[in-house]
CSV table of C-alpha atoms in Angstrom, one decimal:
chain,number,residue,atom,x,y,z
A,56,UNK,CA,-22.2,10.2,5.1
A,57,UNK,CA,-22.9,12.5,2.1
A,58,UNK,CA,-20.3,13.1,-0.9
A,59,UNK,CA,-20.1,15.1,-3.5
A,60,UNK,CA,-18.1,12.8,-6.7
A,61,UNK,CA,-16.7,15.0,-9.6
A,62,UNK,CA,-15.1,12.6,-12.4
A,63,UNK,CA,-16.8,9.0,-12.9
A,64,UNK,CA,-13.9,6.9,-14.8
A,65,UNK,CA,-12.6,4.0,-14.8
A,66,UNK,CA,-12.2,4.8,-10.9
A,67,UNK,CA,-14.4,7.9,-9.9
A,68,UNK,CA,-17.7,5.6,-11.0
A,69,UNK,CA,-16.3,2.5,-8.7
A,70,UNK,CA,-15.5,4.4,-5.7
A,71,UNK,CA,-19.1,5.8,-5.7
A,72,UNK,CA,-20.2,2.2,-6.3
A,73,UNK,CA,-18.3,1.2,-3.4
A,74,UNK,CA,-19.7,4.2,-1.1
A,75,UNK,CA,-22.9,3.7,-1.9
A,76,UNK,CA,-23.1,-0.4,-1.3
A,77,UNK,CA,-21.6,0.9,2.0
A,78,UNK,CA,-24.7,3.3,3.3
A,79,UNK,CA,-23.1,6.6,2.2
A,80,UNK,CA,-25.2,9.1,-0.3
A,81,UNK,CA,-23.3,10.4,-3.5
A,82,UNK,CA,-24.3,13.1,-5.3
A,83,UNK,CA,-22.3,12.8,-8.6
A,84,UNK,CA,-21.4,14.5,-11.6
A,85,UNK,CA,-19.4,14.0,-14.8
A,86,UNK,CA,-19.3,16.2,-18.1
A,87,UNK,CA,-20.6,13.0,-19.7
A,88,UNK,CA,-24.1,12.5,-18.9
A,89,UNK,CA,-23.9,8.9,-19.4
A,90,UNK,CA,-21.6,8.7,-16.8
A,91,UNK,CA,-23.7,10.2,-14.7
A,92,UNK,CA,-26.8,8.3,-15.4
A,93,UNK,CA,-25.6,4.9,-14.6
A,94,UNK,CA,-24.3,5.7,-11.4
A,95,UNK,CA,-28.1,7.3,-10.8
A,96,UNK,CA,-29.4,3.9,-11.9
A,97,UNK,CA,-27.9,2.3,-9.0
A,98,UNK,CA,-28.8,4.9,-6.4
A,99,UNK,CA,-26.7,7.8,-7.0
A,100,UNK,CA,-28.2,11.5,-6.8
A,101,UNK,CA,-27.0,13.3,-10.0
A,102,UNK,CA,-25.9,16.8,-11.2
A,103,UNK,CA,-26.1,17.9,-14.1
A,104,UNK,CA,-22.7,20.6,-13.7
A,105,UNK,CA,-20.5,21.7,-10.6
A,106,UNK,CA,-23.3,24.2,-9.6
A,107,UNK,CA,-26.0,21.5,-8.7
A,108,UNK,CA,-23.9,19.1,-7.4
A,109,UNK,CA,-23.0,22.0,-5.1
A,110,UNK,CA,-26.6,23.0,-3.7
A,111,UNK,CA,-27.4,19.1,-3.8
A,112,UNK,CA,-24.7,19.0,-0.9
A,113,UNK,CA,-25.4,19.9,3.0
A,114,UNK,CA,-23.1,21.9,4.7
A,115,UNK,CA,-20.5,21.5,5.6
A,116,UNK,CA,-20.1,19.4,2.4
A,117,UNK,CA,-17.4,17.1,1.1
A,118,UNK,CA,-16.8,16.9,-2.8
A,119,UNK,CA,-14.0,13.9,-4.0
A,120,UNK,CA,-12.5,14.6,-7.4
A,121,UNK,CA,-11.4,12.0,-9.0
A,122,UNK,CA,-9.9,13.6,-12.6
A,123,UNK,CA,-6.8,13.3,-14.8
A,124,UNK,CA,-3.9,15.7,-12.9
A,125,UNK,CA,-3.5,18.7,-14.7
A,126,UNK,CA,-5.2,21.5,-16.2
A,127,UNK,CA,-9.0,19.8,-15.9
A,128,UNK,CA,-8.4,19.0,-12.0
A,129,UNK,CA,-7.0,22.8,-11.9
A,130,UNK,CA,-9.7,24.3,-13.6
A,131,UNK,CA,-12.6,21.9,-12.0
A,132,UNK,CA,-11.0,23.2,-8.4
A,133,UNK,CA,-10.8,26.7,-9.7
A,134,UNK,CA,-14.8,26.3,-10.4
A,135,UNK,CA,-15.1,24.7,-6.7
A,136,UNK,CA,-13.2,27.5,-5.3
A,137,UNK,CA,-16.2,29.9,-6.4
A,138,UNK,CA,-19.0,27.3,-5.0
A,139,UNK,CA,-17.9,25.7,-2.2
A,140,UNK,CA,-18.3,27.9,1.5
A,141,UNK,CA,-16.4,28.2,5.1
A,142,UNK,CA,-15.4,24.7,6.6
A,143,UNK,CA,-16.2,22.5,3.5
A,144,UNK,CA,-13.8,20.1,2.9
A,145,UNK,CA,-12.6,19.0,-1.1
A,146,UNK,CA,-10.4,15.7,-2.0
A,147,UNK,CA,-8.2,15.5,-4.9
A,148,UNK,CA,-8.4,11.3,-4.7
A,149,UNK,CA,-6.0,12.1,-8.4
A,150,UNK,CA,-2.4,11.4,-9.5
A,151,UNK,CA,-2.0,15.3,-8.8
A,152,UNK,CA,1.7,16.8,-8.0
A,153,UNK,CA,2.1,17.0,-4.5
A,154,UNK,CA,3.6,21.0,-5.0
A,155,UNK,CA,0.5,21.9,-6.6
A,156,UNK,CA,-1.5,21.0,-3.5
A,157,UNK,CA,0.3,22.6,-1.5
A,158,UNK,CA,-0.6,25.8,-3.3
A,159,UNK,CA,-4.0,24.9,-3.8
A,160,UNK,CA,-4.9,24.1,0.0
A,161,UNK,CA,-3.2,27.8,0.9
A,162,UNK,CA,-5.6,29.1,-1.8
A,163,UNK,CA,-8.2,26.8,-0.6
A,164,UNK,CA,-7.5,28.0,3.1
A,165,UNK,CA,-8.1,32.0,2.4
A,166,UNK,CA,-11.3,31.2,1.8
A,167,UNK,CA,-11.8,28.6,4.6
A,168,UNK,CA,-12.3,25.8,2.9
A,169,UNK,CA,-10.0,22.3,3.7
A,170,UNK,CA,-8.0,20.7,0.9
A,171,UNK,CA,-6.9,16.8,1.1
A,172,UNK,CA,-4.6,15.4,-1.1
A,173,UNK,CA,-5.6,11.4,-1.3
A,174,UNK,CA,-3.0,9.1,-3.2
A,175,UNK,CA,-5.6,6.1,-4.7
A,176,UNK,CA,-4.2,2.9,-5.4
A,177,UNK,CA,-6.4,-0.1,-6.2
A,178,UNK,CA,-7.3,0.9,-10.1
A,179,UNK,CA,-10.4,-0.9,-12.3
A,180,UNK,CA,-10.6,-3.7,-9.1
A,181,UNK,CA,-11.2,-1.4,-6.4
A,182,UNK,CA,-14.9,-1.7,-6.5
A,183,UNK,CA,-14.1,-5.6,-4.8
A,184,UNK,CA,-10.5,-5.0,-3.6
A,185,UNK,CA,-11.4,-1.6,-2.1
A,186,UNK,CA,-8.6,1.1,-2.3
A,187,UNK,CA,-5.2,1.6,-0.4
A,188,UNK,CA,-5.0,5.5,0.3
A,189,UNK,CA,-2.1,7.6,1.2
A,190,UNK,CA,-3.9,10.9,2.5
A,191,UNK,CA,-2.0,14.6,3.2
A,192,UNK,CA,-4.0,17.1,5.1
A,193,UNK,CA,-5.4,18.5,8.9
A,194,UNK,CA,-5.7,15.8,11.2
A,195,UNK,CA,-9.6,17.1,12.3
A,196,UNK,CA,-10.3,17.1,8.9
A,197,UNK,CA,-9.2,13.9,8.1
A,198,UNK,CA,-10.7,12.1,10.8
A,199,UNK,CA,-13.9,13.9,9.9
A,200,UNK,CA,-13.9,12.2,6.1
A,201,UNK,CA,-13.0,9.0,7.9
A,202,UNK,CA,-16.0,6.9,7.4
A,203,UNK,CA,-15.3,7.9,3.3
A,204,UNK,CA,-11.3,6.7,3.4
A,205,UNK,CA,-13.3,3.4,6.3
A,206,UNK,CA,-15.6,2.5,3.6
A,207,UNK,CA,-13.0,2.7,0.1
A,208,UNK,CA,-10.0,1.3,1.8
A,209,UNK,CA,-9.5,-2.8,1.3
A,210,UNK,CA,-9.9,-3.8,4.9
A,211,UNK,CA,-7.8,-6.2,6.7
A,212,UNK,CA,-8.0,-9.0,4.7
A,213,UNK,CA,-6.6,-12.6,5.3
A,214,UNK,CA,-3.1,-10.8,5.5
A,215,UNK,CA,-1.2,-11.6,8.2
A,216,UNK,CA,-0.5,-9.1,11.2
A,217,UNK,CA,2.9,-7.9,11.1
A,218,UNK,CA,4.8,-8.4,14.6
A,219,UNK,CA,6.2,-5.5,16.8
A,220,UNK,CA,2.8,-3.0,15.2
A,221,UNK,CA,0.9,-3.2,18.5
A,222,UNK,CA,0.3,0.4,19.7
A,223,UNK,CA,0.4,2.1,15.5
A,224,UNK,CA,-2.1,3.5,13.7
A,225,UNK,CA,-4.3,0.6,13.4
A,226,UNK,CA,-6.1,2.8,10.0
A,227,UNK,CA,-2.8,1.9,8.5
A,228,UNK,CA,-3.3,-2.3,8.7
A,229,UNK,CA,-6.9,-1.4,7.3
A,230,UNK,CA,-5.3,0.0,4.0
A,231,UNK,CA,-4.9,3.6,4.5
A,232,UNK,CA,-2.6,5.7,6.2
A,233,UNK,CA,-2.7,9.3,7.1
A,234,UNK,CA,0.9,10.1,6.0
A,235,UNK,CA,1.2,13.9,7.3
A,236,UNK,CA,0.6,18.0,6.1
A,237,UNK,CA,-1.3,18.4,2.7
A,238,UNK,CA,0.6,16.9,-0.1
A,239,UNK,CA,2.3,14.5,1.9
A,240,UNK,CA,0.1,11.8,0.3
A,241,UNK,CA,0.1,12.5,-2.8
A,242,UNK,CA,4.4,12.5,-2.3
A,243,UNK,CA,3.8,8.9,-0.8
A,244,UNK,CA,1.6,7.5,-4.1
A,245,UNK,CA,4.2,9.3,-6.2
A,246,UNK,CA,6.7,7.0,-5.1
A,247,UNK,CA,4.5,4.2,-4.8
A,248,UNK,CA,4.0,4.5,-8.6
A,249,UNK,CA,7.6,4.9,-9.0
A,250,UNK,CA,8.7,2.2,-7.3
A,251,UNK,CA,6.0,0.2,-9.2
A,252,UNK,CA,7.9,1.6,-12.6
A,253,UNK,CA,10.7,-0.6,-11.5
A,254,UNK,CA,9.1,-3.8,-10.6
A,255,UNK,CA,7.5,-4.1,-13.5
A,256,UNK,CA,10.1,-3.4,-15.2
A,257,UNK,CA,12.0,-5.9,-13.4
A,258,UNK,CA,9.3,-8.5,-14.2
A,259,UNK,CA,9.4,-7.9,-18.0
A,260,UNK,CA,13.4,-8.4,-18.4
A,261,UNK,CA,13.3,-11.0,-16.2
A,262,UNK,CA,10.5,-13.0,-18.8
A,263,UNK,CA,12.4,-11.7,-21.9
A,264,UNK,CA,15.4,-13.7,-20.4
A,265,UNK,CA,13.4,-16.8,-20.9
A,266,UNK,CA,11.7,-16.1,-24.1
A,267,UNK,CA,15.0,-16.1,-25.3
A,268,UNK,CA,16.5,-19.0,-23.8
A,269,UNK,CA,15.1,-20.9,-27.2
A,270,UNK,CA,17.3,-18.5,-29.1
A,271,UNK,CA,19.6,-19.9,-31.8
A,272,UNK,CA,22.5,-18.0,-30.8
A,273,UNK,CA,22.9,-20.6,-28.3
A,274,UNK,CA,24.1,-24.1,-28.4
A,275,UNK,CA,21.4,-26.7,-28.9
A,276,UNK,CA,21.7,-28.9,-25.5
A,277,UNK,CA,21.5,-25.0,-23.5
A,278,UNK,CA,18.3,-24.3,-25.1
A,279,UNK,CA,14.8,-24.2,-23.8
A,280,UNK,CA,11.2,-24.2,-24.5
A,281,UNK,CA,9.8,-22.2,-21.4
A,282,UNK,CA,6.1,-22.1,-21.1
A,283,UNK,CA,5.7,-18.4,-19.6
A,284,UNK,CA,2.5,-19.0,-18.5
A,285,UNK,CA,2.9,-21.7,-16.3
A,286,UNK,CA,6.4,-19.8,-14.7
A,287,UNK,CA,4.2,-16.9,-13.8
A,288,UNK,CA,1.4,-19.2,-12.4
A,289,UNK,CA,4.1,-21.5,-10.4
A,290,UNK,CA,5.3,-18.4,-9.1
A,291,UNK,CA,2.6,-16.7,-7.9
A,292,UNK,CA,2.0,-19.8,-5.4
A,293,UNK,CA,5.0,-19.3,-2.5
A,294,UNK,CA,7.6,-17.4,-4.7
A,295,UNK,CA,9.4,-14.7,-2.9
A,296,UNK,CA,8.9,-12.4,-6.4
A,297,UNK,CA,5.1,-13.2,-5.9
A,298,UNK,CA,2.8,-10.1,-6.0
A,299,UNK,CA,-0.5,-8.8,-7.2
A,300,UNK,CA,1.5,-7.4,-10.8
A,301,UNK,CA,2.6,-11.0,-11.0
A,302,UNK,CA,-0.7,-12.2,-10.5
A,303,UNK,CA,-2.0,-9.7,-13.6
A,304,UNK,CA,1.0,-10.7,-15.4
A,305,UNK,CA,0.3,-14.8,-15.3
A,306,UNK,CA,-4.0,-14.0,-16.2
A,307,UNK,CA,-2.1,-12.2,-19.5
A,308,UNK,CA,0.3,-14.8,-20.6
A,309,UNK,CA,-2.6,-17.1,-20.0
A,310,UNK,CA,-4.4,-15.6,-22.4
A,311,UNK,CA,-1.8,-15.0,-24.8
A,312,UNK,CA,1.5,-16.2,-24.3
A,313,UNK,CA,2.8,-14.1,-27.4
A,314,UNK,CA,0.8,-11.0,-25.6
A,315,UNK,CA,0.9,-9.6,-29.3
A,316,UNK,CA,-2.1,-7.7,-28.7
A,317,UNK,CA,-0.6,-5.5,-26.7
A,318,UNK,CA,1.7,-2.1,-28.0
A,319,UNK,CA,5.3,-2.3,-27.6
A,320,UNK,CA,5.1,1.9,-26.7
A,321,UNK,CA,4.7,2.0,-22.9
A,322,UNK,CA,3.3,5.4,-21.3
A,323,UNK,CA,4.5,7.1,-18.5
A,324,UNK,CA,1.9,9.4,-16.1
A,325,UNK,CA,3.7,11.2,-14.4
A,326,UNK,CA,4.5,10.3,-11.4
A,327,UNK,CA,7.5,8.4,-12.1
A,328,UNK,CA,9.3,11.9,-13.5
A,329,UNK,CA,8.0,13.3,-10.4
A,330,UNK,CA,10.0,10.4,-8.4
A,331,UNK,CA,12.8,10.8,-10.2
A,332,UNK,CA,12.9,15.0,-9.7
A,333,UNK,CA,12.8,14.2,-6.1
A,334,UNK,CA,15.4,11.8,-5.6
A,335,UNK,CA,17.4,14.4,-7.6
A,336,UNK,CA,15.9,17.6,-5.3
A,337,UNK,CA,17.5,15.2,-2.2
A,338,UNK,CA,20.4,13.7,-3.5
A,339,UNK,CA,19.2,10.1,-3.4
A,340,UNK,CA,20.4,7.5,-5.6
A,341,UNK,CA,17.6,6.2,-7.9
A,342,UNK,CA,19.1,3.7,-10.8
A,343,UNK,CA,16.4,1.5,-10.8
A,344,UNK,CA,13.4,3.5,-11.1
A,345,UNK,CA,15.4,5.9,-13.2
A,346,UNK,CA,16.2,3.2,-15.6
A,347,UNK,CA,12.8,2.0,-15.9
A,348,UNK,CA,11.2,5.8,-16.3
A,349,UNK,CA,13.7,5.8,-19.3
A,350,UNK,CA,12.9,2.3,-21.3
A,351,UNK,CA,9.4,3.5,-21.2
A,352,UNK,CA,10.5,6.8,-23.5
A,353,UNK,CA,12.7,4.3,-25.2
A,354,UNK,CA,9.6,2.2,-26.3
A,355,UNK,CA,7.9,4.8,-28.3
A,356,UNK,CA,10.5,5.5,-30.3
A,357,UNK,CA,10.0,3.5,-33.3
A,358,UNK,CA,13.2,4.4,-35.3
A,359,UNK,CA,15.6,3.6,-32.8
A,360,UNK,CA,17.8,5.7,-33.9
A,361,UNK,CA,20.5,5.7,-31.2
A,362,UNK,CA,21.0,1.8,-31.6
A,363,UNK,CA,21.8,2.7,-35.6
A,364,UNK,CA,24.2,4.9,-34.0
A,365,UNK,CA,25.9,2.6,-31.9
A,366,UNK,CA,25.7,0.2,-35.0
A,367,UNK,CA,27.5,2.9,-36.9
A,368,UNK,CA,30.5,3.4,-34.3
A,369,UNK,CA,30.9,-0.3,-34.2
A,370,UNK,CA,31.6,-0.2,-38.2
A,371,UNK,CA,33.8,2.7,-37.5
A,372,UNK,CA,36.2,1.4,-34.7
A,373,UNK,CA,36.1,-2.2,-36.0
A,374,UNK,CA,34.2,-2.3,-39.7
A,375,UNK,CA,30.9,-4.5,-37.6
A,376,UNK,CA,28.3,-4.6,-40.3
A,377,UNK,CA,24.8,-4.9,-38.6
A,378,UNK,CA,21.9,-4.8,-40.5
A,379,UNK,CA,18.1,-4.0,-40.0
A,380,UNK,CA,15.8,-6.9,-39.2
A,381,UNK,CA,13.9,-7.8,-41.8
């Protein structure tokens, strides 16, 4: 099958990779040329703007972007918008707000053209794992881009089958799921990537736990030397807390057990506000992932002034003297 690719990251370039070592033909653009040359190396056509790309393209075409969510993904559509003709079909495989596709595809559907929202999860090792995919949009449409979600999406694998699925969407044990209406998917990854704010955090207070069980404050015959390394390795082999960000987690204490080359100030995307805002829009309970969403703003800020705060309303109420680490 043909595709259009706007946006060759860390992702965009490896899902064209993957398409192309699986028959389809990519036509591929990115507004850095070296991007684009080395997917054309390895058998890509390339564009050099939206335009060619465009008249590269047979009708009815199909054009993936694959672009930060925001104002480049809105103005790269906008440009599309002008380009693209009656029954073409255009992806956003981004992080995108699932609100603004809804707006888009009515925009999108004035003109005839199809909008899918496709939530892309499988980041730098999708190119080997393949990609699980939560996709919103027109159920023809959707099964006409199949042999595109067929080709990225990881396969069965050596997972086992789960019992009591016979009869269900057998796209779903394959790694992707058509999840409903435009912008359903990109609802689905934004949970998805909220609920991944809170494992991980789960994981990293659970290992600064034992870091500290060495610490001083306790008494000598409760302290330990825990080898982190080997506690993530151990269990990632039959642990029910095993997964694949434990699996990332063990290769990094492995190579550094102090993981000092790594910032203390963790980023947030997006999505996990966006979870948050909807658990709020239904009235759903969300400690967890709302704590986690907030320890991430809490690492960037450097001068912790709130914890001198409390430190100064403990010397108030009870004349506590804390002082900075030195």
């Amino acid at each position: 099958m043909q595709i259009g690719i706007v946006g060759l990251g860390r992702m965009g370039g490896n899902i064209g990779r993957r398409l192309m070592r699986g028959g389809h033909q990519c036509v591929v653009y990115d507004h850095s040329p070296d991007a684009t040359d080395a997917l054309v190396k390895e058998g890509a056509a390339g564009a050099k703007d939206l335009g060619e790309l465009v008249a590269k393209l047979e009708a009815p075409r199909v054009v993936w972007l694959m672009l930060p969510a925001g104002k480049i993904t809105e103005d790269t559509l906008g440009d599309l918008s002008k380009l693209l003709g009656r029954d073409d079909v255009v992806i956003d495989g981004g992080n995108s707000f699932y609100k603004d596709d809804i707006r888009r595809a009515a925009q999108f559907k004035e003109q005839g053209i199809h909008y899918v929202d496709v939530g892309t999860s499988g980041g730098v090792s999708g190119l080997t794992r393949g990609y699980c995919m939560m996709i919103g949009g027109e159920d023809d449409v959707v099964r006409r881009i199949d042999p595109i979600l067929a080709t990225l999406a990881p396969g069965r694998g050596d997972i086992p089958e789960t019992p009591g699925r016979e009869g269900r969407d057998a796209r779903v044990e394959n790694g992707y799921m058509h999840c409903g209406p435009v912008g359903s998917g990109h609802f689905v990854k934004m949970v998805h990537n909220g609920i991944e704010y809170g494992l991980m955090q789960a994981y990293a207070e659970g290992f600064h736990i034992l870091k500290h069980k060495d610490s001083k404050e306790l008494t000598e015959n409760e302290r330990y030397d825990l080898d982190l390394a080997d506690i993530a390795e151990v269990w990632r082999r039959g642990s029910v807390v095993s997964s694949w960000l434990l699996d990332l987690t063990a290769g990094a204490l492995a190579g550094d057990g102090s993981l000092d080359k790594y910032s203390a100030e963790v980023a947030d995307s997006g999505e996990g506000r966006w979870t948050i805002e909807a658990a709020i829009e239904e009235a759903v309970p969300a400690q967890v992932l709302s704590a986690a969403l907030y320890t991430r703003f809490r690492s960037r800020d450097a001068e912790s002034f709130p914890e001198r705060m409390l430190s100064a309303m403990r010397f108030g109420f009870g004349g506590h003297k804390e002082y900075p680490v030195k």
